Backbone as a chain_set.jsonl record, in Angstrom:
{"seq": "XXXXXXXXXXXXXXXXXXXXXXXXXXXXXXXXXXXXXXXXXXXXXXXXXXXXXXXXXXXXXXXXXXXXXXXXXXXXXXXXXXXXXXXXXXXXXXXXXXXXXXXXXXXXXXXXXXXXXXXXXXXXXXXXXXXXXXXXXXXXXXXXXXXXXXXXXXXXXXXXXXXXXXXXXXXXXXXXXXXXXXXX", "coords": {"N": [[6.17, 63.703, 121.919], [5.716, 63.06, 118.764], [7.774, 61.826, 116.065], [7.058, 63.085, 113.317], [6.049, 65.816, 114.056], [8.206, 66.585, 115.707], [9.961, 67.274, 113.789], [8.018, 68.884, 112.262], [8.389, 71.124, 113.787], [11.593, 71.776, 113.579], [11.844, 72.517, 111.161], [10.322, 74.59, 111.129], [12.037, 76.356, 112.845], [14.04, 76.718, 111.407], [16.568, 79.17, 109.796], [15.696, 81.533, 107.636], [16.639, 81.738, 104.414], [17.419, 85.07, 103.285], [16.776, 86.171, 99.467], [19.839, 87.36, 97.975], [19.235, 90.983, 96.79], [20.485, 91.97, 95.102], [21.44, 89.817, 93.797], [21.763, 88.837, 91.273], [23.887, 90.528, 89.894], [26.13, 90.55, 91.321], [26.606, 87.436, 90.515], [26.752, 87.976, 87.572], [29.233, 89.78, 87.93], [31.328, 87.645, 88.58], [31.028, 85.895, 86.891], [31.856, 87.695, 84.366], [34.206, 88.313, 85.108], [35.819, 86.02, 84.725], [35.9, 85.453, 82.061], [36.839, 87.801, 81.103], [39.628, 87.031, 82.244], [39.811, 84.919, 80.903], [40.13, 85.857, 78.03], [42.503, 87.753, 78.518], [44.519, 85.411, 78.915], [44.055, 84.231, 76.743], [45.188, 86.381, 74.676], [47.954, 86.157, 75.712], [48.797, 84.435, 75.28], [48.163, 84.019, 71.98], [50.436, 86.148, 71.199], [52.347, 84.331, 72.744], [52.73, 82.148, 70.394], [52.911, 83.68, 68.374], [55.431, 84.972, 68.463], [56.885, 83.047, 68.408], [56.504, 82.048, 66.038], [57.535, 83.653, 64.255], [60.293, 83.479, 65.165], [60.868, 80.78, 64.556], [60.936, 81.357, 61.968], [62.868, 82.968, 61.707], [65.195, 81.65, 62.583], [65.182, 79.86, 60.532], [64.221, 77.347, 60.991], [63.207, 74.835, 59.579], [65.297, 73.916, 58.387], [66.685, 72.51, 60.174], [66.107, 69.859, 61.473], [65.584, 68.551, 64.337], [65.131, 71.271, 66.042], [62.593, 72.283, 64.304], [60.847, 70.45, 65.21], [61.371, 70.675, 67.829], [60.365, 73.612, 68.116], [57.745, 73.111, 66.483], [56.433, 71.636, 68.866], [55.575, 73.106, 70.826], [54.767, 75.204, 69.611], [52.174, 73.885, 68.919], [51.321, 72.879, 71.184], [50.19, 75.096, 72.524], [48.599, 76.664, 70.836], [46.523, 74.569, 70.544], [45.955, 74.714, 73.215], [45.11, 77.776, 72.751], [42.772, 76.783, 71.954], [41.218, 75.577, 72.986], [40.754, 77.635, 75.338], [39.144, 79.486, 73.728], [36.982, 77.571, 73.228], [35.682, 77.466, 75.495], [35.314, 79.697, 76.701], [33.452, 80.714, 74.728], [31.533, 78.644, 75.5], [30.875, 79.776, 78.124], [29.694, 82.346, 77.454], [27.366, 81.24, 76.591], [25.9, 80.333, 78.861], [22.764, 80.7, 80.498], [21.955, 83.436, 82.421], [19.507, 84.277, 83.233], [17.965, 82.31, 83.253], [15.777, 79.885, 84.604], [16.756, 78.946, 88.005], [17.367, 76.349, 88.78], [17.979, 75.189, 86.022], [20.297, 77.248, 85.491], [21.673, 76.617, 87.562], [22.603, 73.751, 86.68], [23.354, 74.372, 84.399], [26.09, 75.713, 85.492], [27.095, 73.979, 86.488], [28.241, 71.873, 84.871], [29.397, 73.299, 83.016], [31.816, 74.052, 84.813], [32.7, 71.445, 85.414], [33.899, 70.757, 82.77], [35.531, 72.359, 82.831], [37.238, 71.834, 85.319], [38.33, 69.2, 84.019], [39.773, 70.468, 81.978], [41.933, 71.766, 83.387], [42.743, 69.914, 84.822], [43.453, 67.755, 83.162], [44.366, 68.49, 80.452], [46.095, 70.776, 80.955], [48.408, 69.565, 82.375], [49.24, 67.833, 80.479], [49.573, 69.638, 78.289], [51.804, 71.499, 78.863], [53.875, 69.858, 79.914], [54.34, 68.727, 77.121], [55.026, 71.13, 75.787], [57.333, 71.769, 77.42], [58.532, 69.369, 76.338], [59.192, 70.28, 73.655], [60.804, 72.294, 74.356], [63.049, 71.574, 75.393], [64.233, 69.954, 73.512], [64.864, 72.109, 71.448], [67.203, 72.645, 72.587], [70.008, 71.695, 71.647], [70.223, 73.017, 69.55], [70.628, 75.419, 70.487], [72.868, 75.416, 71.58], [74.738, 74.821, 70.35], [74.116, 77.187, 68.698], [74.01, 79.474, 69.838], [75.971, 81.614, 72.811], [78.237, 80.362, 75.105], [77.49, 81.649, 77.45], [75.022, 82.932, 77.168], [73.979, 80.492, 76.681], [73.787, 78.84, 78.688], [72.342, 81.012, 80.523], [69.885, 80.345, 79.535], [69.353, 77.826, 80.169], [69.552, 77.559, 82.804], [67.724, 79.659, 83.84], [65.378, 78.843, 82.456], [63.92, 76.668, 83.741], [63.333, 77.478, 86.385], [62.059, 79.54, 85.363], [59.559, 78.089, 84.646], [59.155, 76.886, 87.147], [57.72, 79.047, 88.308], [55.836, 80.065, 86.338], [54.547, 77.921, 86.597], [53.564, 77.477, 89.192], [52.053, 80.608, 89.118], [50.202, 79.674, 87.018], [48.776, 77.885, 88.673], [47.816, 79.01, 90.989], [46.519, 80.43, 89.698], [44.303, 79.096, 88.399], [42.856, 77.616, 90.259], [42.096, 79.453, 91.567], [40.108, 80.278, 89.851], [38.231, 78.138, 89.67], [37.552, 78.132, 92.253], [36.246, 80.214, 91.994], [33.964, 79.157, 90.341], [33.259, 77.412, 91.533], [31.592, 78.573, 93.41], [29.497, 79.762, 92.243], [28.102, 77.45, 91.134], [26.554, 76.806, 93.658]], "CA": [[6.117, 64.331, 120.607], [5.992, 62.384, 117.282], [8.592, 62.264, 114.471], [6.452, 64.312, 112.692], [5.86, 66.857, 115.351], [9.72, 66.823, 115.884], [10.235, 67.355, 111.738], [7.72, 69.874, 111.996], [9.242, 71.953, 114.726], [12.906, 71.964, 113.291], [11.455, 73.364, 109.86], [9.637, 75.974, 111.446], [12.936, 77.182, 113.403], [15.577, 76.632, 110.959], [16.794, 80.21, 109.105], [15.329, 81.681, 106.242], [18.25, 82.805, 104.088], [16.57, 85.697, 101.877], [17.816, 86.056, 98.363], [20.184, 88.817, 97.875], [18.693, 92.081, 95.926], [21.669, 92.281, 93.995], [22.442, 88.684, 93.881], [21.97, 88.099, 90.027], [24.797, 91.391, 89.587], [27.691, 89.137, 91.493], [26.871, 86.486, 89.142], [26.945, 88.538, 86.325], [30.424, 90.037, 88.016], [31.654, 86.811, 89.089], [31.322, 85.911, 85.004], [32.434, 88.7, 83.366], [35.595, 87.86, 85.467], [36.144, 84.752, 84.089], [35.468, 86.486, 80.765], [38.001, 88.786, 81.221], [40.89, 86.163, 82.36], [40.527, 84.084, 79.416], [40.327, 86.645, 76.912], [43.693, 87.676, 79.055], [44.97, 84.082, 78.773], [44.541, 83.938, 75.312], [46.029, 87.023, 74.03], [49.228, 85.754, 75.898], [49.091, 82.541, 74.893], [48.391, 84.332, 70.589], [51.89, 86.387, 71.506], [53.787, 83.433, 72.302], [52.647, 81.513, 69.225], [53.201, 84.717, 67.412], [57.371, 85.227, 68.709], [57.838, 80.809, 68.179], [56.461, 81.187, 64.58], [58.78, 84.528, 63.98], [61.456, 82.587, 65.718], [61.082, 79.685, 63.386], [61.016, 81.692, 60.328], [64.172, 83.655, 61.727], [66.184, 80.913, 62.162], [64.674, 78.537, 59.146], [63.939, 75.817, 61.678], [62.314, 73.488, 58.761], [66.235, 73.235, 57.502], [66.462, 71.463, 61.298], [64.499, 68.907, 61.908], [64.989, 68.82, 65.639], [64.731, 72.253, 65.856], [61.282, 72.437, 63.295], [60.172, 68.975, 65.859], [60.973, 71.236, 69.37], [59.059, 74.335, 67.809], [55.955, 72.662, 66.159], [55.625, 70.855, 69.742], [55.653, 74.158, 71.559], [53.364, 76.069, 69.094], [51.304, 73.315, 69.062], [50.468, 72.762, 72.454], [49.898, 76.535, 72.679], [47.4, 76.59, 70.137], [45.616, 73.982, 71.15], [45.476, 75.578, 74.64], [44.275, 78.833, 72.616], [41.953, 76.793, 70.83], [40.382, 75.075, 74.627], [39.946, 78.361, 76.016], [38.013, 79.83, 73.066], [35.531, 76.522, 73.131], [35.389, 77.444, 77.085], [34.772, 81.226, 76.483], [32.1, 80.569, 73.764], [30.64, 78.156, 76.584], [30.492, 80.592, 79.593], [29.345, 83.09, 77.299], [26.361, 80.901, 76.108], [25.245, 79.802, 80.142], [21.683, 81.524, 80.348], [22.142, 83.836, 83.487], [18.136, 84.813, 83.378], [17.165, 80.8, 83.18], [15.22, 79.592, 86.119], [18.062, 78.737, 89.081], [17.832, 75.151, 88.235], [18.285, 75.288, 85.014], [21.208, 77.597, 85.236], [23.058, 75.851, 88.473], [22.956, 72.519, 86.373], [24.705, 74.205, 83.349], [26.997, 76.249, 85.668], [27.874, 72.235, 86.791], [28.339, 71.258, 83.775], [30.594, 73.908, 82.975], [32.745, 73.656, 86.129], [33.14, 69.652, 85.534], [34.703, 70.96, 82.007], [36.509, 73.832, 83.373], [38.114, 70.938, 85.608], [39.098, 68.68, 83.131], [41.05, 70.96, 81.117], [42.539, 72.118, 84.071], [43.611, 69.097, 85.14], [44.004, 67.115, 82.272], [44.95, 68.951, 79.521], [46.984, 71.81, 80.657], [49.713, 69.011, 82.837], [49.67, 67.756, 79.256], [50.157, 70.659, 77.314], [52.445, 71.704, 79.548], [54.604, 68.473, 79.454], [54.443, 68.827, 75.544], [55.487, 72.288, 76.007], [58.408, 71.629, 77.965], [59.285, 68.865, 75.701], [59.631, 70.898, 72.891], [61.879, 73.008, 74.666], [64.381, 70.655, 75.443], [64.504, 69.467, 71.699], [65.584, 73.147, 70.989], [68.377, 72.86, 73.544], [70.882, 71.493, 71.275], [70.386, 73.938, 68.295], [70.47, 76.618, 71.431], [73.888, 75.258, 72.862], [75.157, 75.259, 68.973], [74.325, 78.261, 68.074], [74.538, 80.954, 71.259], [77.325, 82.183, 73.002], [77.948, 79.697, 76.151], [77.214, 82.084, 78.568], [73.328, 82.923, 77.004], [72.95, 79.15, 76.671], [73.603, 78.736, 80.488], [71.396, 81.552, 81.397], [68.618, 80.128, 79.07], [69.27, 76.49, 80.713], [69.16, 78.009, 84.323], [66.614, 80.196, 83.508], [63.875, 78.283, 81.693], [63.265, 75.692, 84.907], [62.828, 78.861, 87.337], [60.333, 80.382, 84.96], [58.379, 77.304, 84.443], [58.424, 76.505, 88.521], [57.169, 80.443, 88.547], [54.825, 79.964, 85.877], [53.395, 76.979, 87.121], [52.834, 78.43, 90.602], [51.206, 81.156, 88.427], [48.882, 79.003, 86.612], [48.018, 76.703, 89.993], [46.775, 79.9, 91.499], [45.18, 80.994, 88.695], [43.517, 77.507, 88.665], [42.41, 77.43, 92.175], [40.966, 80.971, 91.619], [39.118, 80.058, 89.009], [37.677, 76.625, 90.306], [36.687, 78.357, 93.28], [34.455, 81.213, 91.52], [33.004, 78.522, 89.848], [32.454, 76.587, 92.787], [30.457, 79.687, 93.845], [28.443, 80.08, 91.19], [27.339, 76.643, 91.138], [25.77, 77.157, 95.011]], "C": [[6.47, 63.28, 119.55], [7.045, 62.62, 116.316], [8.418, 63.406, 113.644], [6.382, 65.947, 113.226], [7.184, 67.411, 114.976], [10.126, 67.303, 114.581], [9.597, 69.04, 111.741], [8.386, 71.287, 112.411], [10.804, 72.282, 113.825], [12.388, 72.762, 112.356], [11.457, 74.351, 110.141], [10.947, 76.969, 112.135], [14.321, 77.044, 112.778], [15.559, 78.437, 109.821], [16.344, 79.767, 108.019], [16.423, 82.254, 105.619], [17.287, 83.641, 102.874], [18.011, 85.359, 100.869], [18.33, 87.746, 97.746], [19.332, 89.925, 96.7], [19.668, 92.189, 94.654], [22.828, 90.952, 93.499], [22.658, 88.149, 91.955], [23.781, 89.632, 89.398], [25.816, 90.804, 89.608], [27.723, 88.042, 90.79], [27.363, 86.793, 88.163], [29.033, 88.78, 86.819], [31.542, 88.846, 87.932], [32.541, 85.768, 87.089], [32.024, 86.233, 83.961], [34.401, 88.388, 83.784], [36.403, 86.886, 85.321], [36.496, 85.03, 82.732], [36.792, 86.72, 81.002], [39.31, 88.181, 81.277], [40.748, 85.149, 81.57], [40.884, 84.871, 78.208], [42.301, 87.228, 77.011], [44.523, 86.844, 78.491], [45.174, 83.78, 77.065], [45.248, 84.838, 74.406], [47.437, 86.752, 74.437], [49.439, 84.82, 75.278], [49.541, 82.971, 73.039], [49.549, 84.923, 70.79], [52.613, 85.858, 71.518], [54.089, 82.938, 71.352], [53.466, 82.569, 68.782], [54.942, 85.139, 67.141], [57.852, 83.54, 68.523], [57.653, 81.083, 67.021], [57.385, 82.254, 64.167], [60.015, 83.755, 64.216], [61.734, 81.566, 64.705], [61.339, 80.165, 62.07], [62.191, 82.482, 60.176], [65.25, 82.918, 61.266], [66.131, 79.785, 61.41], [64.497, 77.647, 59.922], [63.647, 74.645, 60.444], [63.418, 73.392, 58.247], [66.927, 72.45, 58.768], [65.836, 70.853, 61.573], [64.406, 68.323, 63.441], [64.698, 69.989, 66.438], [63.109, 72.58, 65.641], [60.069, 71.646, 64.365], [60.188, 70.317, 67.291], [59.914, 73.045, 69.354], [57.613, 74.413, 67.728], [55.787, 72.642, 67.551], [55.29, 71.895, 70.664], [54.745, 74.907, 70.726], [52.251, 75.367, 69.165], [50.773, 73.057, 70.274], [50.02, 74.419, 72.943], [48.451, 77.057, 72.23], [46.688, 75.73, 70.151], [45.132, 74.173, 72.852], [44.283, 76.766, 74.035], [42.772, 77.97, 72.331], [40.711, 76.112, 72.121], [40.12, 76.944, 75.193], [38.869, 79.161, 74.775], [36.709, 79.291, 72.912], [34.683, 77.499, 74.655], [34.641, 78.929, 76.773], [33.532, 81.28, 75.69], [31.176, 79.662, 74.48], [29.84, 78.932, 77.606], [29.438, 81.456, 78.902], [27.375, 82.771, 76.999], [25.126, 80.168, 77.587], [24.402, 81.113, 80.099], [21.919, 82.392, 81.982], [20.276, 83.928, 83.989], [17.46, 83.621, 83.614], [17.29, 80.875, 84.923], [16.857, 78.986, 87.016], [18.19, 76.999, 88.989], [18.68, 74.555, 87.005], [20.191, 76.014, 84.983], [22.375, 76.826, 86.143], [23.332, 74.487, 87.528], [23.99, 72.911, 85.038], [25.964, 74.742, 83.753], [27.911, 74.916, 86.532], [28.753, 71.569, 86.019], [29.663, 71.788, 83.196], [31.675, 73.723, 83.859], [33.506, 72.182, 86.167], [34.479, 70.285, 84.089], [35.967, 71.398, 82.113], [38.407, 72.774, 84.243], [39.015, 69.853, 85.275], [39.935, 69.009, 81.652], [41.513, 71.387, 81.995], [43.822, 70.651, 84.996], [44.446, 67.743, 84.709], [44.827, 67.317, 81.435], [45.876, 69.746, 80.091], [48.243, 70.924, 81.312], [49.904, 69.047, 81.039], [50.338, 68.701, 78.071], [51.787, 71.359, 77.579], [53.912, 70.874, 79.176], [55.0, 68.718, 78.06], [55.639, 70.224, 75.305], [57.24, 72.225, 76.141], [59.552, 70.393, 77.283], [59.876, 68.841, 74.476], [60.728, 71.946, 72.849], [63.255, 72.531, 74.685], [64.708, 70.205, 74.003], [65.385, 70.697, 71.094], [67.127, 73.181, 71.943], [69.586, 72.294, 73.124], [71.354, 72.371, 70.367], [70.629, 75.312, 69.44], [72.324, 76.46, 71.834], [75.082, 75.32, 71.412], [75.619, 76.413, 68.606], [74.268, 79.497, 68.803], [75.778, 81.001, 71.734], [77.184, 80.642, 74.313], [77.594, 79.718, 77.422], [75.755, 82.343, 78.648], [73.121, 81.55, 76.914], [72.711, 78.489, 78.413], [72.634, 79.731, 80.938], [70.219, 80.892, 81.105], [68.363, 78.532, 79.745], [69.11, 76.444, 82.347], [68.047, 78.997, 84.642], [64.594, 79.578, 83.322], [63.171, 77.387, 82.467], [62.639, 76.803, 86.085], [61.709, 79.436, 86.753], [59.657, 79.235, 84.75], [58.142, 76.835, 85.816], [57.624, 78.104, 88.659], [56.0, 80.279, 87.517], [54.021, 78.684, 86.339], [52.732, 77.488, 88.616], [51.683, 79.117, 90.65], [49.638, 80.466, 88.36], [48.098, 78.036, 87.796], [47.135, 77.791, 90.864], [45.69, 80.346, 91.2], [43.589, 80.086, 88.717], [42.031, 77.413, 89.838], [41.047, 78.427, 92.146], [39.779, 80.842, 90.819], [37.749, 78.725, 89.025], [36.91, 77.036, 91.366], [35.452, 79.397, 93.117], [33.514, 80.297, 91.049], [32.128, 77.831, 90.765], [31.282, 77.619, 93.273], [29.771, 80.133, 92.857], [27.753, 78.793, 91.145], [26.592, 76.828, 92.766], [24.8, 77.641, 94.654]], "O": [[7.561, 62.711, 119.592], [7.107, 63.726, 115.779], [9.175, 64.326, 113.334], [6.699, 66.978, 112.634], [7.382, 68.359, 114.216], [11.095, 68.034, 114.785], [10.207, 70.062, 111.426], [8.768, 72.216, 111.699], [10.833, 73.453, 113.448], [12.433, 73.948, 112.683], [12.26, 75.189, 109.731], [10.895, 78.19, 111.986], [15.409, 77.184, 113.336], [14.539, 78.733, 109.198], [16.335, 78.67, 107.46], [17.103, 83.137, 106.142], [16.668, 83.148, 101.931], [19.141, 84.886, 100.982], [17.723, 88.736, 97.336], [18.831, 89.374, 95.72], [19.42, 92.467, 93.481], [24.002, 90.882, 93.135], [23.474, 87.337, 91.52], [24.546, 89.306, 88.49], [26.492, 90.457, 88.639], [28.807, 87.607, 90.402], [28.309, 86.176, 87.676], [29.933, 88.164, 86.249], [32.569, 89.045, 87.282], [33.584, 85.378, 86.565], [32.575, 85.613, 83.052], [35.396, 88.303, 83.064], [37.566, 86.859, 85.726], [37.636, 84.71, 82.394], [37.698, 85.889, 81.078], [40.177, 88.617, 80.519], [41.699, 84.367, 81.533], [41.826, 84.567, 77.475], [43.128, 87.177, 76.1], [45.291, 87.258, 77.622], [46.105, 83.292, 76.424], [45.872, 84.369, 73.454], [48.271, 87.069, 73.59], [50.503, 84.53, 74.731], [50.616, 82.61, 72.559], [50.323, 84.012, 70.495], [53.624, 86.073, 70.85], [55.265, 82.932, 70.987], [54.688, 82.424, 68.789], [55.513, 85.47, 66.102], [58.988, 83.066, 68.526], [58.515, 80.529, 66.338], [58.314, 81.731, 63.552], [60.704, 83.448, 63.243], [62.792, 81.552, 64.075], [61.875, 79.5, 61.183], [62.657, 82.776, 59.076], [65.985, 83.081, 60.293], [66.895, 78.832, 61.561], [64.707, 76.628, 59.263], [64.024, 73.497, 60.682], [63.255, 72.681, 57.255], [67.814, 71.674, 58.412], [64.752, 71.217, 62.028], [63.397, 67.725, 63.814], [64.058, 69.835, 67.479], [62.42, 73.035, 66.554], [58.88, 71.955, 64.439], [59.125, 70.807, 67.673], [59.125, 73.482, 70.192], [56.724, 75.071, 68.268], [55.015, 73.528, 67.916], [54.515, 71.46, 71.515], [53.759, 75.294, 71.353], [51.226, 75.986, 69.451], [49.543, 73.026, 70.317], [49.403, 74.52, 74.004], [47.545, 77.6, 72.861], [45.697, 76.112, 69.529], [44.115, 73.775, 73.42], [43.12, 76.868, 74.427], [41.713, 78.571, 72.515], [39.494, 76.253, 72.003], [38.939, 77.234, 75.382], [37.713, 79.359, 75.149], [35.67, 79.887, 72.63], [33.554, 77.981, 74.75], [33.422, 79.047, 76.649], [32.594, 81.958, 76.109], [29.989, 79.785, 74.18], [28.646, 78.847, 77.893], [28.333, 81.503, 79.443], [26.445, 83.569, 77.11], [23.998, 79.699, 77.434], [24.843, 82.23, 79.828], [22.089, 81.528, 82.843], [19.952, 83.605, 85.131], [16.363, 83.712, 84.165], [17.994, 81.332, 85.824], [17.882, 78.694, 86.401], [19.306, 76.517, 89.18], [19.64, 73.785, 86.981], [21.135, 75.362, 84.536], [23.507, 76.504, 85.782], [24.489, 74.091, 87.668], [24.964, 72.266, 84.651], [26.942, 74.596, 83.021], [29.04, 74.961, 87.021], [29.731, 70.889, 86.331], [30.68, 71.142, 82.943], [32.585, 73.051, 83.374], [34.546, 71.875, 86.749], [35.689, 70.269, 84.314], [37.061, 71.021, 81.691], [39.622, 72.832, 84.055], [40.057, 69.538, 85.849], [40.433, 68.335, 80.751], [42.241, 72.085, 81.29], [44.965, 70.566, 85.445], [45.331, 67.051, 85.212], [45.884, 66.691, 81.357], [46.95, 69.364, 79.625], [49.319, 71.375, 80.921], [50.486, 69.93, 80.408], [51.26, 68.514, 77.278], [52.648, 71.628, 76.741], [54.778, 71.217, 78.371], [56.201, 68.939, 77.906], [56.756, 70.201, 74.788], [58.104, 72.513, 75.313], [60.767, 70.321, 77.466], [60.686, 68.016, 74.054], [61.359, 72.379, 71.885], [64.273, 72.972, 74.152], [65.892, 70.29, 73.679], [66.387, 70.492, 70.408], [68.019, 73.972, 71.637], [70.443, 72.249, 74.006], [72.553, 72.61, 70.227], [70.845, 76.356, 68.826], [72.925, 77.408, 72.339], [76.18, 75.857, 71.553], [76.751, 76.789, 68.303], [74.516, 80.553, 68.22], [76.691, 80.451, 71.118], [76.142, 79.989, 74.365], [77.407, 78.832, 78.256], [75.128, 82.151, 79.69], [71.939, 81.246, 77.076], [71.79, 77.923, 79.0], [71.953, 79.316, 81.876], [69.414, 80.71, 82.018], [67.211, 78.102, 79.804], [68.648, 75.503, 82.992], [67.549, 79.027, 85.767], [63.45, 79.768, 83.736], [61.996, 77.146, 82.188], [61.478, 76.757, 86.494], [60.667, 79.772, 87.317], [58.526, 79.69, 84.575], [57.029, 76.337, 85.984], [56.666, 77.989, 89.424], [54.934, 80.413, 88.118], [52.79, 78.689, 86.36], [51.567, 77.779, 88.89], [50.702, 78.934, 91.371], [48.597, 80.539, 89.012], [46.958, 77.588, 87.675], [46.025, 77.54, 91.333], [44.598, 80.596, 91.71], [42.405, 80.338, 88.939], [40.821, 77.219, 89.957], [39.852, 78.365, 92.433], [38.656, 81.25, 91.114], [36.669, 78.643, 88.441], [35.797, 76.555, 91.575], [34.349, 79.498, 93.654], [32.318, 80.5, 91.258], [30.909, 77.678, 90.837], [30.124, 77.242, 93.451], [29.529, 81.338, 92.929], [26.537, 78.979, 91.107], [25.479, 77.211, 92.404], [23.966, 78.029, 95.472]]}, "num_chains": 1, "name": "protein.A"}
């Protein structure tokens, strides 16, 4: 038997995989669920802003200036988080689901490469920023609380950020991997 022969043969006996009946629906679902956990993501994210800039205007931060410095850096990396998932959301929303399957796997690539480099660029960073705005407040905190709320908030605030990071690494994962399945 020839190369060819042999080529031909395998073809002829390798599975046909049909294409599901209802396979453009799980896309659509698969989407909307993405959808759904940023829109999520960002109304938490507008909340926190929303209790840091109350917070700041409670306790006048701008007549502290390391105070005013560990605020900004904490609203600011917040809102520039909000302001990445709204690009992202106005992205997903604009991937053609109806475009030919080339067309759409190359922008649901495209997306996914993004998806990954705010995931693994930006949010350590923001993060980092985050956390280093916190600590800036931790003198005006140890000042002006009792010494028993500044110990809970100093034993506290590392536990919720290993719990929120956990959080967000799952979230991550979860989200990386629908994508991964949507690009297929």
């Amino acid at each position: 038997m020839t190369a060819f022969e042999e080529l031909k043969t395998q073809w002829a006996e390798q599975d046909i995989i049909a294409t599901p009946s209802e396979g453009h629906k799980a896309i659509l679902k698969k989407v909307n669920s993405i959808k759904k956990k940023q829109k999520l993501t960002n109304g938490i994210l507008t909340t926190t802003v929303i209790i840091l800039v109350a917070f700041f205007i409670y306790i006048a931060a701008y007549n502290q200036s390391m105070t005013a410095i560990g605020l900004a850096l904490m609203i600011t990396a917040l809102v520039i988080r909000i302001l990445i998932e709204l690009i992202s959301t106005k992205k997903i929303r604009s991937l053609e689901i109806a475009a030919e399957a080339s067309a759409y796997k190359k922008s649901v690539t495209l997306y996914y490469q993004q998806r990954k480099k705010i995931h693994f660029i930006w949010t350590p960073i923001l993060i980092v920023v985050y956390i280093l705005g916190f600590v800036l407040l931790l003198p005006s905190f140890k000042e002006n609380l009792s010494p028993g709320f500044f110990l809970y908030i100093t034993i506290s605030f590392p536990i919720i950020m290993t719990v929120l990071s956990t959080f967000i690494y799952k979230k991550i994962s979860f989200e990386l991997n629908l994508l991964q399945q949507l690009k297929q």
